Amino acid sequence: MNRQIVFTAPWQVEVRSEETPDRLLAGREALVRKLYTLISPGTELACLSGGESWFRMPGIPGYAAVSRIEAVGPEVEGFAAGDVVFHYGNHSEYEIVKAEGVFLKVPDGLELSWVPFTRMATVAMTSLRVSTIELGDYVAVTGLGLIGNMAAQLAGLQGATVIGVDLSENRRRLAEACGIAHTVAGGEGAAERVKAIAEGGVGTLIEATGVPQVAVESVSWIRQYGEMILLGSPRGRYETDVTDLLNYVHLNGRGCITFKGAHEWRFPVEKDPFVKHSLVRNSEVVFGLLKSGRLRVEPLISHILAPEEAAAAYDGLKSRKDEYQGVLFKWA
């Protein structure tokens, strides 16, 4: 039987079973059996709330998986039954997927529970790809969830002195455990603490919360000719003085700050000789960082749960964010 985690209605999670896919595989299709899948808290909670128009209920969420290939179609090359792969798979035990694009063999020796974090890391990597961060720069990251934590780690690997900002003391401790040089409590007084560390202001601010108010209120932390990278997808209504915000961009005396979007889909999926970056290349880079220990995910794993515990997992991510961080479903 094929177990599936299903969002049936806003804030309603069920585990259902149906017959395991049993048909001849066509073309470049592959049947995979999941080993681990990872919850993407921001996206999946937004889907579970009913607030994402592209996600229709009932529906199966999820897009980060490590799986073992059960069978391949007649046109599949380079893969065979038994291979372990990373791919953008959903929260189901079995799935028929295309053996192309981000469908990559897992390097030998890489801890399998770490592999689904590759998806979160490539999302975070987009903020570095679009930035001007250089060796010696100061960078602030607002929001130290999975994406923000990894963005902070990657900025540090790029040579920056990183300041992680979050309201949660637990998330700040996790960031420190992952090697983030400085952490600051969000809220009142955060601007002064960030500026004190950054000698007046940061060159780059990576906004990873997706909360518009956080972006607006932190723009004053950025030094002249600096940049704000919008990594977290903005969600929710927020009213402010747009003219004042735009003057941070326009006026030299306010900084001439550049705003940049860091949505991962700005890059092609496959490698392209005319484009340096792609989702495939970014994933391969992450494999190397994970295997070498330069990108740390083990401190971020808070729970490894059976699929039958899905309702509790999403409730924890929604209501107990200090306890629930990186939540994996173990299928095998």
XYZ file of C-alpha atoms in Angstrom:
332
model
C 0.000 0.000 0.000
C 1.078 3.550 -0.715
C 0.803 5.778 2.343
C 0.214 9.466 1.614
C 0.037 12.571 3.776
C -2.932 14.591 2.556
C -4.130 18.116 3.312
C -7.880 17.613 3.095
C -9.051 21.087 4.209
C -7.502 24.110 5.959
C -5.617 22.828 9.015
C -6.794 19.264 8.407
C -4.120 16.571 7.876
C -4.805 12.901 7.180
C -2.720 9.863 6.315
C -4.357 7.832 3.581
C -3.446 4.593 1.849
C -4.079 3.583 -1.716
C -2.777 0.875 -3.989
C 0.911 1.158 -4.813
C 1.358 2.411 -8.395
C 1.299 -0.668 -10.614
C 1.596 0.120 -14.296
C 4.192 -0.005 -17.013
C 6.520 2.958 -16.708
C 6.697 5.142 -19.767
C 9.667 6.973 -21.231
C 11.860 8.553 -18.572
C 9.607 7.676 -15.652
C 10.864 6.047 -12.473
C 9.018 4.471 -9.568
C 10.657 5.459 -6.293
C 10.103 4.503 -2.686
C 10.789 7.288 -0.213
C 13.343 6.904 2.553
C 12.975 10.382 4.076
C 10.974 13.475 3.160
C 11.438 16.880 4.770
C 8.735 19.390 5.668
C 9.286 22.885 4.284
C 7.589 24.790 7.131
C 6.906 28.122 5.416
C 5.504 26.779 2.179
C 3.648 23.806 3.620
C 2.011 25.706 6.469
C 0.912 28.336 3.956
C -0.623 25.534 1.870
C -2.246 23.968 4.933
C -3.801 27.308 5.861
C -5.568 27.412 2.507
C -3.729 30.606 1.612
C -1.849 29.318 -1.457
C -4.054 29.403 -4.545
C -1.783 27.047 -6.501
C -2.216 24.239 -3.924
C -5.581 22.547 -4.239
C -7.134 20.440 -1.502
C -7.257 17.555 -1.070
C -3.602 17.470 -2.026
C -0.290 15.874 -1.125
C 2.296 18.427 0.041
C 6.064 18.214 0.040
C 8.988 18.700 -2.339
C 12.171 17.401 -0.708
C 12.920 13.675 -0.724
C 15.577 11.009 -0.743
C 14.341 7.776 -2.287
C 15.375 4.382 -3.587
C 14.510 3.563 -7.190
C 12.196 0.566 -7.530
C 11.935 0.478 -11.340
C 12.701 2.652 -14.361
C 11.078 3.280 -17.721
C 12.541 2.172 -21.069
C 14.163 5.530 -21.896
C 15.857 6.109 -18.532
C 19.647 6.293 -18.780
C 22.174 6.429 -15.973
C 19.801 5.156 -13.278
C 18.754 1.669 -12.214
C 16.658 -0.051 -9.587
C 18.390 0.197 -6.222
C 19.983 3.601 -6.802
C 19.399 6.166 -4.046
C 18.420 9.589 -5.382
C 17.595 13.105 -4.250
C 14.582 14.642 -5.957
C 11.648 17.007 -5.478
C 9.291 14.339 -4.151
C 6.121 14.723 -2.112
C 5.066 13.146 1.208
C 4.036 9.746 -0.126
C 5.724 6.376 0.236
C 5.765 5.602 -3.485
C 5.727 8.034 -6.379
C 6.190 7.899 -10.141
C 8.472 10.767 -11.154
C 10.548 11.869 -14.140
C 14.162 10.712 -13.984
C 15.445 14.071 -15.169
C 16.179 17.567 -13.881
C 16.812 17.553 -10.151
C 16.900 13.773 -9.934
C 20.404 13.076 -8.730
C 22.297 10.108 -7.341
C 23.264 10.608 -3.716
C 27.049 10.546 -3.221
C 28.401 7.551 -1.345
C 28.917 8.200 2.343
C 26.428 11.051 2.661
C 24.044 10.601 5.612
C 20.644 9.938 4.047
C 18.637 11.915 6.609
C 20.609 15.003 5.582
C 19.901 14.664 1.874
C 16.387 16.251 1.759
C 17.871 19.402 3.302
C 19.548 19.922 -0.064
C 16.289 21.466 -1.266
C 16.214 23.989 1.572
C 19.882 24.777 1.022
C 19.428 25.479 -2.686
C 16.522 27.788 -1.870
C 18.804 29.598 0.580
C 21.666 29.608 -1.920
C 19.660 31.800 -4.278
C 20.166 34.715 -1.884
C 23.924 34.319 -2.254
C 23.783 33.900 -6.020
C 21.984 37.229 -6.526
C 23.948 39.175 -3.902
C 27.191 41.134 -4.050
C 28.541 39.553 -0.837
C 32.331 39.498 -0.745
C 35.054 38.486 1.672
C 34.980 40.803 4.704
C 31.410 42.073 4.289
C 28.860 42.241 7.081
C 25.618 40.389 6.397
C 22.457 40.212 8.523
C 19.882 37.456 8.121
C 16.417 38.061 9.568
C 14.674 34.791 10.431
C 16.690 31.735 11.444
C 14.379 28.938 10.416
C 15.708 26.274 8.067
C 16.086 28.623 5.095
C 17.482 31.557 7.070
C 19.902 29.385 9.026
C 21.294 27.903 5.821
C 21.495 31.308 4.144
C 23.493 32.534 7.127
C 25.822 29.534 6.942
C 26.337 30.007 3.203
C 27.036 33.733 3.622
C 29.692 32.821 6.148
C 31.230 30.359 3.690
C 31.332 33.193 1.174
C 33.557 35.163 3.530
C 31.084 37.417 5.324
C 30.749 38.155 9.015
C 27.162 37.066 9.615
C 24.633 38.355 12.134
C 21.588 36.149 12.575
C 18.443 37.839 13.890
C 15.448 36.005 15.336
C 12.930 36.428 18.157
C 13.460 32.805 19.210
C 16.285 32.117 21.634
C 16.283 28.472 20.580
C 16.752 29.340 16.914
C 19.580 31.676 17.827
C 21.256 28.869 19.790
C 20.871 26.527 16.817
C 22.425 29.150 14.547
C 25.382 29.434 16.887
C 25.692 25.623 16.912
C 25.865 25.805 13.107
C 28.741 28.283 13.260
C 26.984 31.643 12.867
C 29.361 34.218 14.308
C 26.818 36.566 15.903
C 23.147 36.292 16.826
C 20.813 39.058 17.947
C 17.336 38.954 19.448
C 14.780 40.446 17.093
C 12.426 43.221 18.101
C 13.169 46.343 20.101
C 16.835 47.253 20.157
C 17.809 44.878 17.335
C 18.835 47.707 15.005
C 21.300 49.146 17.510
C 22.807 45.729 18.252
C 23.209 44.874 14.574
C 24.797 48.228 13.777
C 27.183 47.923 16.721
C 28.470 44.595 15.431
C 28.532 45.709 11.789
C 30.351 48.994 12.408
C 27.374 51.110 11.423
C 25.393 48.865 9.102
C 25.424 45.727 6.995
C 26.227 45.606 3.307
C 23.617 42.919 2.690
C 20.456 42.037 4.566
C 18.868 38.686 3.712
C 15.192 38.737 4.712
C 14.147 35.137 5.315
C 10.985 35.469 7.405
C 8.644 36.446 4.580
C 7.000 38.928 6.980
C 6.698 42.285 5.142
C 6.906 44.277 8.386
C 10.307 42.743 9.156
C 11.646 43.803 5.758
C 10.387 47.357 6.141
C 11.625 47.791 9.697
C 15.085 46.389 9.018
C 15.886 48.463 5.931
C 17.564 51.101 8.116
C 20.192 48.536 9.172
C 21.693 48.579 5.665
C 24.647 50.835 4.944
C 24.832 53.139 1.932
C 24.704 51.402 -1.452
C 23.888 48.127 0.284
C 21.225 45.612 -0.653
C 18.198 43.822 0.725
C 17.641 40.288 -0.551
C 14.045 39.078 -0.338
C 14.545 35.356 0.280
C 11.382 34.492 2.198
C 8.249 34.745 0.050
C 6.323 37.777 1.399
C 2.941 36.766 2.826
C 0.222 38.635 4.661
C -1.163 42.149 4.448
C 0.909 45.047 5.792
C 0.263 48.774 5.456
C 3.055 51.343 5.645
C 4.309 54.595 4.156
C 5.511 53.354 0.778
C 7.040 56.720 -0.094
C 9.350 56.548 2.904
C 10.374 53.017 1.946
C 11.029 53.963 -1.677
C 13.221 56.855 -0.579
C 15.622 54.317 0.915
C 16.040 53.135 -2.666
C 16.006 56.489 -4.431
C 17.716 59.039 -2.202
C 21.482 59.062 -1.792
C 21.088 60.398 1.730
C 18.884 57.420 2.638
C 21.304 54.886 1.207
C 20.387 54.195 -2.436
C 19.650 50.662 -1.302
C 18.974 47.947 -3.867
C 16.138 45.448 -3.377
C 16.606 42.042 -4.998
C 14.339 39.036 -5.310
C 15.807 35.611 -4.542
C 13.190 33.170 -5.791
C 14.935 29.896 -6.677
C 13.049 29.491 -9.950
C 14.923 32.421 -11.488
C 17.546 29.822 -12.447
C 17.089 27.042 -15.023
C 16.592 23.523 -13.711
C 19.160 21.811 -15.937
C 22.724 22.927 -16.541
C 22.992 25.371 -19.419
C 26.265 26.377 -21.119
C 25.051 29.978 -21.313
C 23.952 30.269 -17.658
C 26.400 29.723 -14.804
C 23.914 28.588 -12.163
C 21.129 26.009 -12.263
C 19.117 24.036 -9.733
C 21.054 20.907 -10.653
C 24.430 22.608 -10.186
C 23.348 24.200 -6.908
C 22.215 20.793 -5.628
C 25.560 19.235 -6.520
C 27.371 22.052 -4.730
C 25.271 21.393 -1.629
C 26.117 17.680 -1.743
C 29.774 18.617 -1.499
C 29.208 21.059 1.349
C 27.184 18.508 3.310
C 29.679 15.719 2.778
C 32.628 17.896 3.818
C 30.809 19.174 6.915
C 31.047 22.800 5.819
C 27.235 23.077 5.735
C 25.733 21.734 8.958
C 22.228 20.314 9.097
C 22.401 17.822 11.955
C 21.676 20.478 14.634
C 18.583 21.494 12.649
C 16.920 18.070 12.809
C 14.436 18.307 15.661
C 12.177 15.358 14.803
C 12.254 12.197 12.705
C 8.665 10.941 12.681
C 6.547 8.231 11.153
C 4.109 9.491 8.505
C 1.258 8.557 10.857
C 2.430 11.400 13.115
C 1.937 14.012 10.392
C -0.891 15.921 12.105
C 1.235 16.376 15.227
C 4.198 17.446 13.109
C 2.336 20.270 11.381
C 0.696 21.361 14.627
C 4.128 21.535 16.235
C 5.570 23.595 13.392
C 2.625 25.967 13.645
C 2.242 26.277 17.420
C 5.562 25.230 18.984
C 8.217 26.695 16.750
C 10.877 26.561 19.441
C 10.520 22.774 19.639
C 9.912 21.940 15.974
C 12.503 22.971 13.406
C 13.663 20.390 10.878
C 10.998 17.676 10.711
C 11.605 14.557 8.641
C 9.215 11.754 7.820
C 10.901 8.341 7.795
C 9.141 6.041 5.369
C 11.272 2.920 5.170
